[in-house]
mmCIF file of C-alpha atoms in Angstrom:
data_model
loop_
_atom_site.group_PDB
_atom_site.id
_atom_site.type_symbol
_atom_site.label_atom_id
_atom_site.label_comp_id
_atom_site.label_asym_id
_atom_site.label_seq_id
_atom_site.Cartn_x
_atom_site.Cartn_y
_atom_site.Cartn_z
ATOM 1 C CA MET I 1 18.353 13.265 -6.499
ATOM 2 C CA ALA I 2 17.963 10.236 -7.247
ATOM 3 C CA LYS I 3 16.067 9.212 -10.707
ATOM 4 C CA LYS I 4 12.496 7.239 -10.170
ATOM 5 C CA SER I 5 12.287 3.796 -12.490
ATOM 6 C CA LYS I 6 9.008 3.449 -14.631
ATOM 7 C CA ARG I 7 7.458 1.381 -13.305
ATOM 8 C CA TYR I 8 7.820 3.160 -9.458
ATOM 9 C CA LYS I 9 6.576 6.592 -11.666
ATOM 10 C CA ALA I 10 3.600 3.899 -12.806
ATOM 11 C CA LEU I 11 2.862 2.434 -9.104
ATOM 12 C CA LEU I 12 2.890 6.587 -8.295
ATOM 13 C CA GLU I 13 0.117 6.659 -11.167
ATOM 14 C CA LYS I 14 -2.202 4.157 -9.024
ATOM 15 C CA VAL I 15 -2.173 5.832 -5.629
ATOM 16 C CA ASP I 16 -3.793 8.990 -4.614
ATOM 17 C CA ALA I 17 -0.923 10.512 -1.631
ATOM 18 C CA ASP I 18 -3.165 13.500 -1.502
ATOM 19 C CA ARG I 19 -6.139 11.178 -0.494
ATOM 20 C CA GLN I 20 -7.071 9.632 3.062
ATOM 21 C CA TYR I 21 -8.081 5.925 1.662
ATOM 22 C CA SER I 22 -10.903 3.323 4.038
ATOM 23 C CA LEU I 23 -8.399 0.472 4.909
ATOM 24 C CA LYS I 24 -10.948 -1.845 2.249
ATOM 25 C CA GLU I 25 -9.941 0.259 -0.427
ATOM 26 C CA ALA I 26 -6.621 0.176 0.758
ATOM 27 C CA VAL I 27 -6.172 -3.217 0.622
ATOM 28 C CA ALA I 28 -7.758 -3.364 -2.787
ATOM 29 C CA LEU I 29 -5.244 -1.644 -3.432
ATOM 30 C CA LEU I 30 -1.583 -3.331 -2.178
ATOM 31 C CA GLY I 31 -2.481 -6.184 -4.873
ATOM 32 C CA GLU I 32 -2.326 -3.478 -7.451
ATOM 33 C CA ILE I 33 0.686 -2.208 -6.209
ATOM 34 C CA ALA I 34 2.808 -5.442 -5.443
ATOM 35 C CA THR I 35 3.944 -5.594 -9.533
ATOM 36 C CA ALA I 36 7.718 -6.813 -8.488
ATOM 37 C CA LYS I 37 9.113 -10.205 -9.444
ATOM 38 C CA PHE I 38 8.452 -12.042 -6.289
ATOM 39 C CA ASP I 39 6.213 -12.156 -3.829
ATOM 40 C CA GLU I 40 6.451 -8.774 -1.968
ATOM 41 C CA SER I 41 5.848 -8.445 2.227
ATOM 42 C CA VAL I 42 2.863 -6.311 3.153
ATOM 43 C CA GLU I 43 3.809 -4.087 6.125
ATOM 44 C CA ILE I 44 1.046 -1.675 7.955
ATOM 45 C CA HIS I 45 2.580 1.811 9.582
ATOM 46 C CA VAL I 46 1.045 3.763 12.477
ATOM 47 C CA ARG I 47 2.344 6.648 13.646
ATOM 48 C CA LEU I 48 1.022 7.085 17.883
ATOM 49 C CA GLY I 49 -0.017 10.037 19.545
ATOM 50 C CA VAL I 50 2.541 8.409 22.705
ATOM 51 C CA ASP I 51 6.100 9.928 23.744
ATOM 52 C CA PRO I 52 7.670 6.444 24.020
ATOM 53 C CA ARG I 53 10.503 8.643 25.961
ATOM 54 C CA HIS I 54 7.977 7.656 28.943
ATOM 55 C CA ALA I 55 7.886 4.341 30.335
ATOM 56 C CA ASP I 56 4.600 4.731 31.179
ATOM 57 C CA GLN I 57 4.107 5.226 27.333
ATOM 58 C CA GLN I 58 5.358 2.413 25.969
ATOM 59 C CA VAL I 59 3.777 0.472 23.370
ATOM 60 C CA ARG I 60 4.694 -3.292 22.866
ATOM 61 C CA SER I 61 2.728 -6.696 22.437
ATOM 62 C CA THR I 62 2.325 -9.916 21.114
ATOM 63 C CA VAL I 63 -0.505 -10.595 18.580
ATOM 64 C CA SER I 64 -1.080 -13.544 16.196
ATOM 65 C CA LEU I 65 -2.186 -12.807 13.104
ATOM 66 C CA PRO I 66 -5.258 -15.482 11.709
ATOM 67 C CA HIS I 67 -2.754 -16.001 8.580
ATOM 68 C CA GLY I 68 0.227 -15.675 9.267
ATOM 69 C CA THR I 69 2.786 -13.478 7.905
ATOM 70 C CA GLY I 70 4.137 -16.190 5.414
ATOM 71 C CA VAL I 71 7.412 -16.493 6.614
ATOM 72 C CA THR I 72 8.562 -19.363 9.178
ATOM 73 C CA LYS I 73 10.489 -17.992 11.778
ATOM 74 C CA ARG I 74 13.510 -19.851 12.717
ATOM 75 C CA VAL I 75 13.382 -20.080 16.677
ATOM 76 C CA LEU I 76 15.890 -20.276 19.130
ATOM 77 C CA ALA I 77 14.804 -21.697 21.972
ATOM 78 C CA ILE I 78 17.414 -21.675 25.275
ATOM 79 C CA ALA I 79 16.078 -23.335 28.318
ATOM 80 C CA GLY I 80 17.563 -26.556 30.040
ATOM 81 C CA GLY I 81 16.651 -29.718 31.776
ATOM 82 C CA GLU I 82 13.190 -31.436 31.001
ATOM 83 C CA LYS I 83 12.557 -28.072 29.236
ATOM 84 C CA ILE I 84 15.245 -28.941 26.250
ATOM 85 C CA ALA I 85 12.626 -32.113 25.356
ATOM 86 C CA GLU I 86 9.920 -29.605 25.317
ATOM 87 C CA ALA I 87 11.066 -27.368 23.515
ATOM 88 C CA GLU I 88 12.341 -29.643 20.900
ATOM 89 C CA ALA I 89 9.205 -31.309 20.297
ATOM 90 C CA ALA I 90 7.219 -27.709 19.865
ATOM 91 C CA GLY I 91 9.445 -27.704 17.037
ATOM 92 C CA ALA I 92 12.454 -24.665 18.229
ATOM 93 C CA ASP I 93 15.258 -24.441 14.809
ATOM 94 C CA PHE I 94 17.555 -24.363 17.768
ATOM 95 C CA VAL I 95 17.498 -25.601 21.634
ATOM 96 C CA GLY I 96 20.564 -25.210 24.275
ATOM 97 C CA GLY I 97 22.024 -23.312 27.110
ATOM 98 C CA GLU I 98 25.027 -21.652 28.368
ATOM 99 C CA ASP I 99 26.590 -23.374 24.847
ATOM 100 C CA MET I 100 23.956 -20.744 22.782
ATOM 101 C CA VAL I 101 24.528 -17.925 24.596
ATOM 102 C CA GLN I 102 28.395 -17.904 23.914
ATOM 103 C CA LYS I 103 27.221 -19.132 20.047
ATOM 104 C CA ILE I 104 25.265 -15.744 20.187
ATOM 105 C CA GLN I 105 28.260 -14.370 21.697
ATOM 106 C CA GLY I 106 31.194 -15.199 19.156
ATOM 107 C CA GLY I 107 28.837 -13.493 16.597
ATOM 108 C CA TRP I 108 25.907 -16.590 15.868
ATOM 109 C CA MET I 109 22.767 -14.463 14.706
ATOM 110 C CA ASP I 110 20.750 -17.394 12.472
ATOM 111 C CA PHE I 111 16.904 -17.110 13.806
ATOM 112 C CA ASP I 112 14.748 -14.893 13.855
ATOM 113 C CA ALA I 113 13.501 -14.984 17.701
ATOM 114 C CA VAL I 114 14.081 -16.259 21.193
ATOM 115 C CA VAL I 115 12.362 -17.816 23.639
ATOM 116 C CA ALA I 116 13.773 -18.511 27.512
ATOM 117 C CA THR I 117 12.601 -20.041 30.395
ATOM 118 C CA PRO I 118 13.011 -17.111 33.298
ATOM 119 C CA ASP I 119 15.508 -19.410 34.542
ATOM 120 C CA MET I 120 17.984 -19.238 31.945
ATOM 121 C CA MET I 121 17.363 -15.257 32.140
ATOM 122 C CA LYS I 122 20.607 -14.814 34.240
ATOM 123 C CA LEU I 123 22.850 -16.260 31.683
ATOM 124 C CA VAL I 124 20.216 -14.351 28.335
ATOM 125 C CA GLY I 125 20.611 -11.492 30.547
ATOM 126 C CA ARG I 126 24.506 -10.693 28.829
ATOM 127 C CA LEU I 127 23.239 -10.588 25.428
ATOM 128 C CA GLY I 128 20.920 -7.691 25.927
ATOM 129 C CA LYS I 129 23.599 -5.157 23.632
ATOM 130 C CA VAL I 130 23.439 -7.667 21.293
ATOM 131 C CA LEU I 131 19.205 -8.715 21.394
ATOM 132 C CA GLY I 132 18.526 -6.010 21.973
ATOM 133 C CA PRO I 133 18.916 -3.727 19.121
ATOM 134 C CA ARG I 134 17.125 -5.980 17.045
ATOM 135 C CA GLY I 135 14.447 -6.720 19.006
ATOM 136 C CA MET I 136 14.561 -9.877 19.741
ATOM 137 C CA MET I 137 15.220 -9.609 23.563
ATOM 138 C CA PRO I 138 13.032 -12.282 25.281
ATOM 139 C CA SER I 139 10.711 -10.313 27.929
ATOM 140 C CA ALA I 140 7.503 -11.688 29.885
ATOM 141 C CA LYS I 141 5.801 -8.802 28.695
ATOM 142 C CA ALA I 142 5.891 -10.305 24.552
ATOM 143 C CA ASN I 143 5.775 -13.714 26.514
ATOM 144 C CA THR I 144 9.114 -15.447 25.012
ATOM 145 C CA VAL I 145 10.002 -15.335 28.573
ATOM 146 C CA THR I 146 7.985 -18.052 29.854
ATOM 147 C CA SER I 147 7.587 -21.503 32.136
ATOM 148 C CA GLU I 148 5.651 -22.511 28.887
ATOM 149 C CA ILE I 149 8.120 -22.435 26.438
ATOM 150 C CA ALA I 150 6.793 -25.109 24.283
ATOM 151 C CA ASP I 151 3.729 -22.527 23.698
ATOM 152 C CA ALA I 152 5.599 -19.782 22.821
ATOM 153 C CA ILE I 153 7.111 -21.597 20.452
ATOM 154 C CA LYS I 154 3.719 -23.074 19.142
ATOM 155 C CA GLU I 155 2.502 -19.266 18.470
ATOM 156 C CA ILE I 156 5.490 -17.713 16.848
ATOM 157 C CA LYS I 157 5.436 -20.871 14.052
ATOM 158 C CA ALA I 158 1.909 -20.073 13.306
ATOM 159 C CA GLY I 159 2.743 -16.158 12.911
ATOM 160 C CA ARG I 160 2.745 -14.227 16.626
ATOM 161 C CA VAL I 161 4.597 -11.438 15.947
ATOM 162 C CA GLU I 162 5.432 -9.079 18.567
ATOM 163 C CA PHE I 163 5.192 -5.255 18.299
ATOM 164 C CA ARG I 164 6.281 -2.232 19.897
ATOM 165 C CA VAL I 165 6.228 1.569 19.125
ATOM 166 C CA ASP I 166 10.002 2.994 18.329
ATOM 167 C CA LYS I 167 11.359 5.999 19.714
ATOM 168 C CA PHE I 168 9.659 8.186 16.975
ATOM 169 C CA GLY I 169 6.074 7.567 18.295
ATOM 170 C CA ILE I 170 5.672 4.294 15.653
ATOM 171 C CA ILE I 171 4.701 1.083 15.092
ATOM 172 C CA HIS I 172 6.150 -1.224 11.894
ATOM 173 C CA ASN I 173 4.955 -4.088 11.008
ATOM 174 C CA ALA I 174 5.198 -7.399 8.573
ATOM 175 C CA VAL I 175 1.188 -8.560 8.149
ATOM 176 C CA GLY I 176 1.401 -11.333 5.258
ATOM 177 C CA LYS I 177 2.639 -11.462 1.756
ATOM 178 C CA ALA I 178 1.049 -9.893 -1.102
ATOM 179 C CA SER I 179 -0.741 -13.373 -2.964
ATOM 180 C CA PHE I 180 -2.830 -13.771 0.548
ATOM 181 C CA GLY I 181 -5.285 -11.828 -0.865
ATOM 182 C CA GLU I 182 -7.905 -9.221 0.077
ATOM 183 C CA GLU I 183 -9.574 -11.332 2.819
ATOM 184 C CA LYS I 184 -6.869 -12.621 4.847
ATOM 185 C CA LEU I 185 -4.739 -9.207 4.298
ATOM 186 C CA PHE I 186 -7.861 -7.332 5.711
ATOM 187 C CA ASP I 187 -8.204 -9.450 8.477
ATOM 188 C CA ASN I 188 -4.291 -9.515 9.764
ATOM 189 C CA VAL I 189 -4.114 -6.245 9.338
ATOM 190 C CA ALA I 190 -7.570 -5.920 11.515
ATOM 191 C CA THR I 191 -6.720 -8.452 14.273
ATOM 192 C CA ILE I 192 -2.671 -6.537 14.868
ATOM 193 C CA LEU I 193 -4.453 -2.531 14.752
ATOM 194 C CA ARG I 194 -7.125 -4.142 17.488
ATOM 195 C CA ALA I 195 -3.946 -5.882 19.590
ATOM 196 C CA ILE I 196 -2.621 -1.972 19.164
ATOM 197 C CA VAL I 197 -5.613 -0.066 19.595
ATOM 198 C CA LYS I 198 -6.362 -2.896 23.524
ATOM 199 C CA ALA I 199 -2.486 -1.603 24.071
ATOM 200 C CA LYS I 200 -2.926 1.989 24.096
ATOM 201 C CA PRO I 201 -1.361 3.061 26.975
ATOM 202 C CA SER I 202 -3.951 4.658 30.103
ATOM 203 C CA VAL I 203 -1.864 8.098 29.530
ATOM 204 C CA ALA I 204 -1.882 9.167 26.422
ATOM 205 C CA LYS I 205 -3.895 11.960 25.813
ATOM 206 C CA GLY I 206 -5.909 13.298 22.257
ATOM 207 C CA GLN I 207 -5.761 10.845 18.914
ATOM 208 C CA TYR I 208 -4.343 7.522 19.728
ATOM 209 C CA ILE I 209 -3.660 6.665 16.018
ATOM 210 C CA ARG I 210 -2.072 9.670 13.855
ATOM 211 C CA ASN I 211 -1.399 8.058 11.320
ATOM 212 C CA LEU I 212 -1.671 4.522 9.362
ATOM 213 C CA THR I 213 -0.422 3.818 5.744
ATOM 214 C CA LEU I 214 -0.097 0.371 4.366
ATOM 215 C CA SER I 215 3.068 -0.759 1.409
ATOM 216 C CA THR I 216 3.956 -3.767 -0.092
ATOM 217 C CA THR I 217 8.325 -4.433 -0.088
ATOM 218 C CA MET I 218 8.804 -2.604 -3.741
ATOM 219 C CA GLY I 219 5.575 -0.867 -3.422
ATOM 220 C CA VAL I 220 4.587 2.835 -2.350
ATOM 221 C CA ALA I 221 2.782 3.882 1.034
ATOM 222 C CA ILE I 222 -0.702 4.156 0.896
ATOM 223 C CA PRO I 223 -2.227 6.687 3.126
ATOM 224 C CA VAL I 224 -5.139 5.073 5.304
ATOM 225 C CA ASP I 225 -8.174 7.197 7.277
ATOM 226 C CA ALA I 226 -7.360 6.292 10.859
ATOM 227 C CA LEU I 227 -9.851 7.231 12.368
ATOM 228 C CA SER I 228 -12.656 5.702 9.672
ATOM 229 C CA ALA I 229 -10.309 2.456 9.945
ATOM 230 C CA GLN I 230 -10.925 1.989 13.330
ATOM 231 C CA LYS I 231 -14.486 1.547 12.930
ATOM 232 C CA GLU I 232 -13.963 -0.637 10.069
ATOM 233 C CA ILE I 233 -12.390 -2.779 12.014
ATOM 234 C CA VAL I 234 -14.886 -3.180 14.693
ATOM 235 C CA ILE I 235 -13.429 -1.850 17.520
ATOM 236 C CA GLN I 236 -14.547 -4.924 20.172
#
């Protein structure tokens, strides 16, 4: 059994694992458990009452966090013709067509997000086995396959994130940095929670949000009362 450090033991004393915190209490507590020597990321983990094995119970969408994630993503745009200039003007870090597809097939992965125009998907389709497992395969549902490629790039750069349920029915996402402070973190968490609720499949029955926790990169999980959290964020 791994020995816990003094720092980690101190964090465990700050969080009552048997208690369900309100969302505001949990966000306030994040500042106390972010004790690493770097600006820790803040993460949200949501277990949903869905069965991801069924196509009609998949939960996947995008949302623009009001205060971003604190990380500027390197965006690759796969396009051709006049869309190349549009992508470059919008701030894409890398732009190209078949040359970029071949580069990725050769092992290049120095980017964080991929957007593509519809006409390029025949080429991008070759990358399914490479980008799919990393959650970066462009799709219309995530608005990363679009003719309005400039808008997609700007939104990603401004803090748009994609969330999707994993095979265990859980959504994991970064929602900012510990340095953001309580107000900005609460805004970001509330925004992604509203989006997750909005993305609820029509066939999902019973309690949709089963469990909710917040954590920092080097911190401990803070359990949140899922029902009260939905009241706090005012579902619209």
